[in-house]
Amino acid sequence: FGRKNGILASMINAPNKPEVLVADSGVAGPTVWLTAAVHGDEVGGTAVLHDLFDLFKSEPLKRGTVKAIPVANPDAWHKTQRLLPQTNEDLNDFFPGLPEGGAAEQLAYKIYTTITADAPQLVIDLHNDWRQSVAYLLLDPLSVTNPAALDEARRLAEATGLPVIREQEYEAEDSRHTLSGSLVAAGFPSFTLELGEAGVVNESQVRIGMQALWNALAALDMVDDRNNLADLTYPSTAIGKELLYAETH
């Protein structure tokens, strides 16, 4: 399907559980997981993932496998709201989850264990920030990370071409329960890709997200460089160094 049909399929085919997309090169290599719509109103990442998998049809992976959950929080997606509608809980506060916990804990556990079963070399969780936000990458605080996973997450984040921002230490306890934070703490390189403008599909942000993901895959030698998907031009002061989240406001 094209992206619009693909998003519609996500809504129809997965009303209560996340759908998984798979692109397998058939050649040994890294496994990368991508997720979107952990918050149900952050729909831009879903469009990015469907466009990326459409692109794989004409420009397939050189090696390895990419798997994606384009709608991680289907019930919230259906209502275009941030929180789980059953409990008004934020799914991104409950990772790695529990198999017999509440609704958020069970969904978090399902997502977390599905991803970690593959021992992925990279996990990118796509979110949307706010209307006037530029696209950026968010790393977890130093105190919640596995050092080796942190170094690899930082390397791949820098390869995307987007500004890289580290969450503040006072967010450390909360970060332990986000999808990316729980994964990095367990030794799996992961970071959050924040695109602007929740609640809508902003086509310029979709193109930026596509290029960022493609650049990360190229850094793992899974695809060839392809620099014409979007213009990732940012001020030189924002590139090549790690910023603190507070410095961006």
PDB file of N, CA and C in Angstrom, residues 42-128:
ATOM      1  N   GLU A  42       0.520  11.382  18.537  1.00  0.00           N
ATOM      2  CA  GLU A  42       1.759  11.699  17.829  1.00  0.00           C
ATOM      3  C   GLU A  42       1.834  10.845  16.569  1.00  0.00           C
ATOM      4  N   VAL A  43       1.108  11.297  15.552  1.00  0.00           N
ATOM      5  CA  VAL A  43       0.855  10.471  14.366  1.00  0.00           C
ATOM      6  C   VAL A  43       1.914  10.630  13.280  1.00  0.00           C
ATOM      7  N   GLY A  44       2.754  11.648  13.371  1.00  0.00           N
ATOM      8  CA  GLY A  44       3.726  11.891  12.315  1.00  0.00           C
ATOM      9  C   GLY A  44       4.710  10.754  12.139  1.00  0.00           C
ATOM     10  N   GLY A  45       5.117  10.126  13.249  1.00  0.00           N
ATOM     11  CA  GLY A  45       6.058   9.026  13.160  1.00  0.00           C
ATOM     12  C   GLY A  45       5.489   7.833  12.418  1.00  0.00           C
ATOM     13  N   THR A  46       4.194   7.610  12.549  1.00  0.00           N
ATOM     14  CA  THR A  46       3.542   6.521  11.821  1.00  0.00           C
ATOM     15  C   THR A  46       3.681   6.732  10.311  1.00  0.00           C
ATOM     16  N   ALA A  47       3.481   7.964   9.869  1.00  0.00           N
ATOM     17  CA  ALA A  47       3.642   8.277   8.443  1.00  0.00           C
ATOM     18  C   ALA A  47       5.078   8.049   7.998  1.00  0.00           C
ATOM     19  N   VAL A  48       6.033   8.425   8.840  1.00  0.00           N
ATOM     20  CA  VAL A  48       7.443   8.215   8.503  1.00  0.00           C
ATOM     21  C   VAL A  48       7.718   6.727   8.275  1.00  0.00           C
ATOM     22  N   LEU A  49       7.232   5.884   9.167  1.00  0.00           N
ATOM     23  CA  LEU A  49       7.524   4.457   9.064  1.00  0.00           C
ATOM     24  C   LEU A  49       6.874   3.832   7.828  1.00  0.00           C
ATOM     25  N   HIS A  50       5.644   4.217   7.519  1.00  0.00           N
ATOM     26  CA  HIS A  50       5.010   3.676   6.315  1.00  0.00           C
ATOM     27  C   HIS A  50       5.720   4.163   5.052  1.00  0.00           C
ATOM     28  N   ASP A  51       6.168   5.409   5.030  1.00  0.00           N
ATOM     29  CA  ASP A  51       6.916   5.899   3.871  1.00  0.00           C
ATOM     30  C   ASP A  51       8.250   5.175   3.743  1.00  0.00           C
ATOM     31  N   LEU A  52       8.914   4.914   4.872  1.00  0.00           N
ATOM     32  CA  LEU A  52      10.189   4.206   4.841  1.00  0.00           C
ATOM     33  C   LEU A  52      10.023   2.801   4.266  1.00  0.00           C
ATOM     34  N   PHE A  53       8.993   2.099   4.700  1.00  0.00           N
ATOM     35  CA  PHE A  53       8.789   0.740   4.191  1.00  0.00           C
ATOM     36  C   PHE A  53       8.343   0.748   2.731  1.00  0.00           C
ATOM     37  N   ASP A  54       7.655   1.787   2.304  1.00  0.00           N
ATOM     38  CA  ASP A  54       7.374   1.929   0.871  1.00  0.00           C
ATOM     39  C   ASP A  54       8.677   2.113   0.085  1.00  0.00           C
ATOM     40  N   LEU A  55       9.607   2.897   0.640  1.00  0.00           N
ATOM     41  CA  LEU A  55      10.883   3.129  -0.033  1.00  0.00           C
ATOM     42  C   LEU A  55      11.700   1.845  -0.131  1.00  0.00           C
ATOM     43  N   PHE A  56      11.594   0.979   0.872  1.00  0.00           N
ATOM     44  CA  PHE A  56      12.318  -0.295   0.826  1.00  0.00           C
ATOM     45  C   PHE A  56      11.910  -1.145  -0.386  1.00  0.00           C
ATOM     46  N   LYS A  57      10.699  -0.919  -0.913  1.00  0.00           N
ATOM     47  CA  LYS A  57      10.258  -1.698  -2.077  1.00  0.00           C
ATOM     48  C   LYS A  57      11.093  -1.379  -3.310  1.00  0.00           C
ATOM     49  N   SER A  58      11.519  -0.132  -3.449  1.00  0.00           N
ATOM     50  CA  SER A  58      12.329   0.262  -4.605  1.00  0.00           C
ATOM     51  C   SER A  58      13.815   0.314  -4.277  1.00  0.00           C
ATOM     52  N   GLU A  59      14.153   0.501  -3.003  1.00  0.00           N
ATOM     53  CA  GLU A  59      15.550   0.536  -2.574  1.00  0.00           C
ATOM     54  C   GLU A  59      15.704  -0.397  -1.379  1.00  0.00           C
ATOM     55  N   PRO A  60      15.769  -1.707  -1.628  1.00  0.00           N
ATOM     56  CA  PRO A  60      15.762  -2.673  -0.534  1.00  0.00           C
ATOM     57  C   PRO A  60      17.033  -2.629   0.298  1.00  0.00           C
ATOM     58  N   LEU A  61      16.929  -3.195   1.490  1.00  0.00           N
ATOM     59  CA  LEU A  61      18.074  -3.285   2.381  1.00  0.00           C
ATOM     60  C   LEU A  61      19.202  -4.084   1.743  1.00  0.00           C
ATOM     61  N   LYS A  62      20.436  -3.676   2.007  1.00  0.00           N
ATOM     62  CA  LYS A  62      21.611  -4.418   1.552  1.00  0.00           C
ATOM     63  C   LYS A  62      21.863  -5.632   2.439  1.00  0.00           C
ATOM     64  N   ARG A  63      21.595  -5.492   3.714  1.00  0.00           N
ATOM     65  CA  ARG A  63      21.803  -6.578   4.671  1.00  0.00           C
ATOM     66  C   ARG A  63      20.965  -6.296   5.909  1.00  0.00           C
ATOM     67  N   GLY A  64      20.736  -7.330   6.693  1.00  0.00           N
ATOM     68  CA  GLY A  64      20.020  -7.171   7.939  1.00  0.00           C
ATOM     69  C   GLY A  64      18.518  -7.066   7.781  1.00  0.00           C
ATOM     70  N   THR A  65      17.880  -6.708   8.889  1.00  0.00           N
ATOM     71  CA  THR A  65      16.415  -6.670   8.973  1.00  0.00           C
ATOM     72  C   THR A  65      15.972  -5.409   9.712  1.00  0.00           C
ATOM     73  N   VAL A  66      14.926  -4.797   9.207  1.00  0.00           N
ATOM     74  CA  VAL A  66      14.283  -3.681   9.908  1.00  0.00           C
ATOM     75  C   VAL A  66      12.854  -4.091  10.242  1.00  0.00           C
ATOM     76  N   LYS A  67      12.497  -3.946  11.500  1.00  0.00           N
ATOM     77  CA  LYS A  67      11.138  -4.218  11.948  1.00  0.00           C
ATOM     78  C   LYS A  67      10.566  -2.946  12.561  1.00  0.00           C
ATOM     79  N   ALA A  68       9.266  -2.770  12.434  1.00  0.00           N
ATOM     80  CA  ALA A  68       8.659  -1.532  12.916  1.00  0.00           C
ATOM     81  C   ALA A  68       7.277  -1.782  13.497  1.00  0.00           C
ATOM     82  N   ILE A  69       6.972  -1.029  14.535  1.00  0.00           N
ATOM     83  CA  ILE A  69       5.619  -0.959  15.088  1.00  0.00           C
ATOM     84  C   ILE A  69       5.121   0.461  14.810  1.00  0.00           C
ATOM     85  N   PRO A  70       4.352   0.667  13.743  1.00  0.00           N
ATOM     86  CA  PRO A  70       3.948   2.028  13.383  1.00  0.00           C
ATOM     87  C   PRO A  70       2.905   2.638  14.309  1.00  0.00           C
ATOM     88  N   VAL A  71       2.130   1.790  15.003  1.00  0.00           N
ATOM     89  CA  VAL A  71       1.142   2.289  15.960  1.00  0.00           C
ATOM     90  C   VAL A  71       1.294   1.459  17.242  1.00  0.00           C
ATOM     91  N   ALA A  72       2.124   1.947  18.154  1.00  0.00           N
ATOM     92  CA  ALA A  72       2.416   1.184  19.370  1.00  0.00           C
ATOM     93  C   ALA A  72       1.281   1.237  20.387  1.00  0.00           C
ATOM     94  N   ASN A  73       0.448   2.243  20.298  1.00  0.00           N
ATOM     95  CA  ASN A  73      -0.629   2.444  21.273  1.00  0.00           C
ATOM     96  C   ASN A  73      -1.961   2.557  20.520  1.00  0.00           C
ATOM     97  N   PRO A  74      -2.463   1.446  19.986  1.00  0.00           N
ATOM     98  CA  PRO A  74      -3.622   1.510  19.073  1.00  0.00           C
ATOM     99  C   PRO A  74      -4.875   2.131  19.685  1.00  0.00           C
ATOM    100  N   ASP A  75      -5.176   1.812  20.945  1.00  0.00           N
ATOM    101  CA  ASP A  75      -6.401   2.356  21.539  1.00  0.00           C
ATOM    102  C   ASP A  75      -6.344   3.878  21.633  1.00  0.00           C
ATOM    103  N   ALA A  76      -5.181   4.413  22.030  1.00  0.00           N
ATOM    104  CA  ALA A  76      -5.030   5.865  22.093  1.00  0.00           C
ATOM    105  C   ALA A  76      -5.021   6.471  20.695  1.00  0.00           C
ATOM    106  N   TRP A  77      -4.432   5.743  19.743  1.00  0.00           N
ATOM    107  CA  TRP A  77      -4.406   6.213  18.344  1.00  0.00           C
ATOM    108  C   TRP A  77      -5.820   6.412  17.813  1.00  0.00           C
ATOM    109  N   HIS A  78      -6.692   5.456  18.082  1.00  0.00           N
ATOM    110  CA  HIS A  78      -8.065   5.538  17.580  1.00  0.00           C
ATOM    111  C   HIS A  78      -8.794   6.773  18.097  1.00  0.00           C
ATOM    112  N   LYS A  79      -8.417   7.225  19.266  1.00  0.00           N
ATOM    113  CA  LYS A  79      -9.055   8.405  19.849  1.00  0.00           C
ATOM    114  C   LYS A  79      -8.212   9.664  19.675  1.00  0.00           C
ATOM    115  N   THR A  80      -7.087   9.529  18.963  1.00  0.00           N
ATOM    116  CA  THR A  80      -6.138  10.622  18.738  1.00  0.00           C
ATOM    117  C   THR A  80      -5.833  11.340  20.051  1.00  0.00           C
ATOM    118  N   GLN A  81      -5.496  10.561  21.072  1.00  0.00           N
ATOM    119  CA  GLN A  81      -5.156  11.141  22.359  1.00  0.00           C
ATOM    120  C   GLN A  81      -3.846  10.564  22.862  1.00  0.00           C
ATOM    121  N   ARG A  82      -3.163  11.299  23.680  1.00  0.00           N
ATOM    122  CA  ARG A  82      -1.839  10.924  24.157  1.00  0.00           C
ATOM    123  C   ARG A  82      -1.862   9.677  25.037  1.00  0.00           C
ATOM    124  N   LEU A  83      -2.826   9.586  25.932  1.00  0.00           N
ATOM    125  CA  LEU A  83      -2.828   8.586  26.995  1.00  0.00           C
ATOM    126  C   LEU A  83      -3.729   7.404  26.671  1.00  0.00           C
ATOM    127  N   LEU A  84      -3.472   6.269  27.339  1.00  0.00           N
ATOM    128  CA  LEU A  84      -4.361   5.117  27.194  1.00  0.00           C
ATOM    129  C   LEU A  84      -5.770   5.497  27.622  1.00  0.00           C
ATOM    130  N   PRO A  85      -6.773   5.314  26.782  1.00  0.00           N
ATOM    131  CA  PRO A  85      -8.125   5.760  27.127  1.00  0.00           C
ATOM    132  C   PRO A  85      -8.743   4.980  28.282  1.00  0.00           C
ATOM    133  N   GLN A  86      -8.331   3.712  28.472  1.00  0.00           N
ATOM    134  CA  GLN A  86      -8.935   2.907  29.541  1.00  0.00           C
ATOM    135  C   GLN A  86      -8.555   3.421  30.926  1.00  0.00           C
ATOM    136  N   THR A  87      -7.302   3.898  31.053  1.00  0.00           N
ATOM    137  CA  THR A  87      -6.772   4.220  32.383  1.00  0.00           C
ATOM    138  C   THR A  87      -6.212   5.625  32.497  1.00  0.00           C
ATOM    139  N   ASN A  88      -6.153   6.356  31.384  1.00  0.00           N
ATOM    140  CA  ASN A  88      -5.575   7.700  31.361  1.00  0.00           C
ATOM    141  C   ASN A  88      -4.106   7.685  31.786  1.00  0.00           C
ATOM    142  N   GLU A  89      -3.402   6.600  31.431  1.00  0.00           N
ATOM    143  CA  GLU A  89      -1.989   6.454  31.771  1.00  0.00           C
ATOM    144  C   GLU A  89      -1.122   6.714  30.550  1.00  0.00           C
ATOM    145  N   ASP A  90       0.106   7.204  30.797  1.00  0.00           N
ATOM    146  CA  ASP A  90       1.083   7.443  29.747  1.00  0.00           C
ATOM    147  C   ASP A  90       1.884   6.169  29.542  1.00  0.00           C
ATOM    148  N   LEU A  91       1.723   5.516  28.387  1.00  0.00           N
ATOM    149  CA  LEU A  91       2.405   4.259  28.116  1.00  0.00           C
ATOM    150  C   LEU A  91       3.910   4.387  28.299  1.00  0.00           C
ATOM    151  N   ASN A  92       4.465   5.556  27.977  1.00  0.00           N
ATOM    152  CA  ASN A  92       5.918   5.733  28.044  1.00  0.00           C
ATOM    153  C   ASN A  92       6.429   5.910  29.467  1.00  0.00           C
ATOM    154  N   ASP A  93       5.571   5.693  30.454  1.00  0.00           N
ATOM    155  CA  ASP A  93       5.988   5.687  31.859  1.00  0.00           C
ATOM    156  C   ASP A  93       6.043   4.278  32.439  1.00  0.00           C
ATOM    157  N   PHE A  94       5.829   3.231  31.613  1.00  0.00           N
ATOM    158  CA  PHE A  94       5.609   1.893  32.170  1.00  0.00           C
ATOM    159  C   PHE A  94       6.532   0.804  31.625  1.00  0.00           C
ATOM    160  N   PHE A  95       7.543   1.173  30.858  1.00  0.00           N
ATOM    161  CA  PHE A  95       8.487   0.173  30.358  1.00  0.00           C
ATOM    162  C   PHE A  95       9.485  -0.213  31.445  1.00  0.00           C
ATOM    163  N   PRO A  96       9.956  -1.440  31.494  1.00  0.00           N
ATOM    164  CA  PRO A  96       9.736  -2.548  30.551  1.00  0.00           C
ATOM    165  C   PRO A  96       8.411  -3.282  30.712  1.00  0.00           C
ATOM    166  N   GLY A  97       7.559  -2.852  31.620  1.00  0.00           N
ATOM    167  CA  GLY A  97       6.232  -3.434  31.738  1.00  0.00           C
ATOM    168  C   GLY A  97       6.192  -4.684  32.587  1.00  0.00           C
ATOM    169  N   LEU A  98       4.980  -5.212  32.731  1.00  0.00           N
ATOM    170  CA  LEU A  98       4.736  -6.439  33.492  1.00  0.00           C
ATOM    171  C   LEU A  98       3.751  -7.319  32.718  1.00  0.00           C
ATOM    172  N   PRO A  99       3.958  -8.637  32.732  1.00  0.00           N
ATOM    173  CA  PRO A  99       3.064  -9.508  31.951  1.00  0.00           C
ATOM    174  C   PRO A  99       1.655  -9.584  32.512  1.00  0.00           C
ATOM    175  N   GLU A 100       1.488  -9.343  33.810  1.00  0.00           N
ATOM    176  CA  GLU A 100       0.159  -9.447  34.416  1.00  0.00           C
ATOM    177  C   GLU A 100      -0.199  -8.179  35.190  1.00  0.00           C
ATOM    178  N   GLY A 101       0.287  -7.048  34.750  1.00  0.00           N
ATOM    179  CA  GLY A 101      -0.016  -5.786  35.395  1.00  0.00           C
ATOM    180  C   GLY A 101      -1.265  -5.152  34.829  1.00  0.00           C
ATOM    181  N   GLY A 102      -1.342  -3.818  34.941  1.00  0.00           N
ATOM    182  CA  GLY A 102      -2.456  -3.078  34.370  1.00  0.00           C
ATOM    183  C   GLY A 102      -2.325  -2.963  32.863  1.00  0.00           C
ATOM    184  N   ALA A 103      -3.252  -2.222  32.253  1.00  0.00           N
ATOM    185  CA  ALA A 103      -3.293  -2.127  30.789  1.00  0.00           C
ATOM    186  C   ALA A 103      -1.990  -1.575  30.222  1.00  0.00           C
ATOM    187  N   ALA A 104      -1.472  -0.491  30.813  1.00  0.00           N
ATOM    188  CA  ALA A 104      -0.236   0.108  30.314  1.00  0.00           C
ATOM    189  C   ALA A 104       0.950  -0.824  30.535  1.00  0.00           C
ATOM    190  N   GLU A 105       1.012  -1.474  31.681  1.00  0.00           N
ATOM    191  CA  GLU A 105       2.117  -2.387  31.975  1.00  0.00           C
ATOM    192  C   GLU A 105       2.129  -3.577  31.028  1.00  0.00           C
ATOM    193  N   GLN A 106       0.955  -4.123  30.730  1.00  0.00           N
ATOM    194  CA  GLN A 106       0.893  -5.278  29.836  1.00  0.00           C
ATOM    195  C   GLN A 106       1.273  -4.906  28.409  1.00  0.00           C
ATOM    196  N   LEU A 107       0.794  -3.754  27.929  1.00  0.00           N
ATOM    197  CA  LEU A 107       1.137  -3.328  26.578  1.00  0.00           C
ATOM    198  C   LEU A 107       2.630  -3.015  26.492  1.00  0.00           C
ATOM    199  N   ALA A 108       3.171  -2.324  27.502  1.00  0.00           N
ATOM    200  CA  ALA A 108       4.603  -2.028  27.523  1.00  0.00           C
ATOM    201  C   ALA A 108       5.426  -3.312  27.510  1.00  0.00           C
ATOM    202  N   TYR A 109       4.999  -4.293  28.283  1.00  0.00           N
ATOM    203  CA  TYR A 109       5.717  -5.573  28.353  1.00  0.00           C
ATOM    204  C   TYR A 109       5.708  -6.277  27.000  1.00  0.00           C
ATOM    205  N   LYS A 110       4.569  -6.263  26.320  1.00  0.00           N
ATOM    206  CA  LYS A 110       4.455  -6.896  25.012  1.00  0.00           C
ATOM    207  C   LYS A 110       5.400  -6.247  24.005  1.00  0.00           C
ATOM    208  N   ILE A 111       5.422  -4.925  23.990  1.00  0.00           N
ATOM    209  CA  ILE A 111       6.293  -4.206  23.059  1.00  0.00           C
ATOM    210  C   ILE A 111       7.760  -4.465  23.398  1.00  0.00           C
ATOM    211  N   TYR A 112       8.093  -4.324  24.680  1.00  0.00           N
ATOM    212  CA  TYR A 112       9.484  -4.466  25.125  1.00  0.00           C
ATOM    213  C   TYR A 112      10.020  -5.863  24.839  1.00  0.00           C
ATOM    214  N   THR A 113       9.262  -6.894  25.176  1.00  0.00           N
ATOM    215  CA  THR A 113       9.756  -8.262  24.987  1.00  0.00           C
ATOM    216  C   THR A 113       9.790  -8.650  23.511  1.00  0.00           C
ATOM    217  N   THR A 114       8.873  -8.132  22.722  1.00  0.00           N
ATOM    218  CA  THR A 114       8.910  -8.391  21.275  1.00  0.00           C
ATOM    219  C   THR A 114      10.191  -7.837  20.671  1.00  0.00           C
ATOM    220  N   ILE A 115      10.563  -6.626  21.075  1.00  0.00           N
ATOM    221  CA  ILE A 115      11.775  -5.989  20.554  1.00  0.00           C
ATOM    222  C   ILE A 115      13.028  -6.683  21.078  1.00  0.00           C
ATOM    223  N   THR A 116      13.123  -6.893  22.375  1.00  0.00           N
ATOM    224  CA  THR A 116      14.357  -7.425  22.952  1.00  0.00           C
ATOM    225  C   THR A 116      14.601  -8.881  22.569  1.00  0.00           C
ATOM    226  N   ALA A 117      13.564  -9.608  22.170  1.00  0.00           N
ATOM    227  CA  ALA A 117      13.756 -10.988  21.727  1.00  0.00           C
ATOM    228  C   ALA A 117      14.696 -11.070  20.530  1.00  0.00           C
ATOM    229  N   ASP A 118      14.811  -9.984  19.758  1.00  0.00           N
ATOM    230  CA  ASP A 118      15.688  -9.949  18.585  1.00  0.00           C
ATOM    231  C   ASP A 118      17.095  -9.451  18.901  1.00  0.00           C
ATOM    232  N   ALA A 119      17.361  -9.067  20.166  1.00  0.00           N
ATOM    233  CA  ALA A 119      18.665  -8.492  20.532  1.00  0.00           C
ATOM    234  C   ALA A 119      19.097  -7.439  19.505  1.00  0.00           C
ATOM    235  N   PRO A 120      18.294  -6.382  19.301  1.00  0.00           N
ATOM    236  CA  PRO A 120      18.548  -5.441  18.203  1.00  0.00           C
ATOM    237  C   PRO A 120      19.819  -4.626  18.401  1.00  0.00           C
ATOM    238  N   GLN A 121      20.418  -4.252  17.276  1.00  0.00           N
ATOM    239  CA  GLN A 121      21.591  -3.376  17.302  1.00  0.00           C
ATOM    240  C   GLN A 121      21.201  -1.904  17.441  1.00  0.00           C
ATOM    241  N   LEU A 122      19.934  -1.586  17.190  1.00  0.00           N
ATOM    242  CA  LEU A 122      19.453  -0.208  17.317  1.00  0.00           C
ATOM    243  C   LEU A 122      17.941  -0.217  17.419  1.00  0.00           C
ATOM    244  N   VAL A 123      17.409   0.640  18.293  1.00  0.00           N
ATOM    245  CA  VAL A 123      15.964   0.885  18.377  1.00  0.00           C
ATOM    246  C   VAL A 123      15.762   2.393  18.369  1.00  0.00           C
ATOM    247  N   ILE A 124      14.908   2.873  17.484  1.00  0.00           N
ATOM    248  CA  ILE A 124      14.569   4.297  17.427  1.00  0.00           C
ATOM    249  C   ILE A 124      13.080   4.439  17.676  1.00  0.00           C
ATOM    250  N   ASP A 125      12.731   5.234  18.669  1.00  0.00           N
ATOM    251  CA  ASP A 125      11.344   5.475  19.042  1.00  0.00           C
ATOM    252  C   ASP A 125      10.948   6.860  18.547  1.00  0.00           C
ATOM    253  N   LEU A 126       9.981   6.930  17.621  1.00  0.00           N
ATOM    254  CA  LEU A 126       9.588   8.196  17.005  1.00  0.00           C
ATOM    255  C   LEU A 126       8.456   8.857  17.787  1.00  0.00           C
ATOM    256  N   HIS A 127       8.639  10.136  18.064  1.00  0.00           N
ATOM    257  CA  HIS A 127       7.639  10.941  18.759  1.00  0.00           C
ATOM    258  C   HIS A 127       7.448  12.253  18.022  1.00  0.00           C
ATOM    259  N   ASN A 128       6.458  13.016  18.439  1.00  0.00           N
ATOM    260  CA  ASN A 128       6.274  14.385  17.963  1.00  0.00           C
ATOM    261  C   ASN A 128       6.285  15.322  19.149  1.00  0.00           C
TER     262      ASN A 128
END
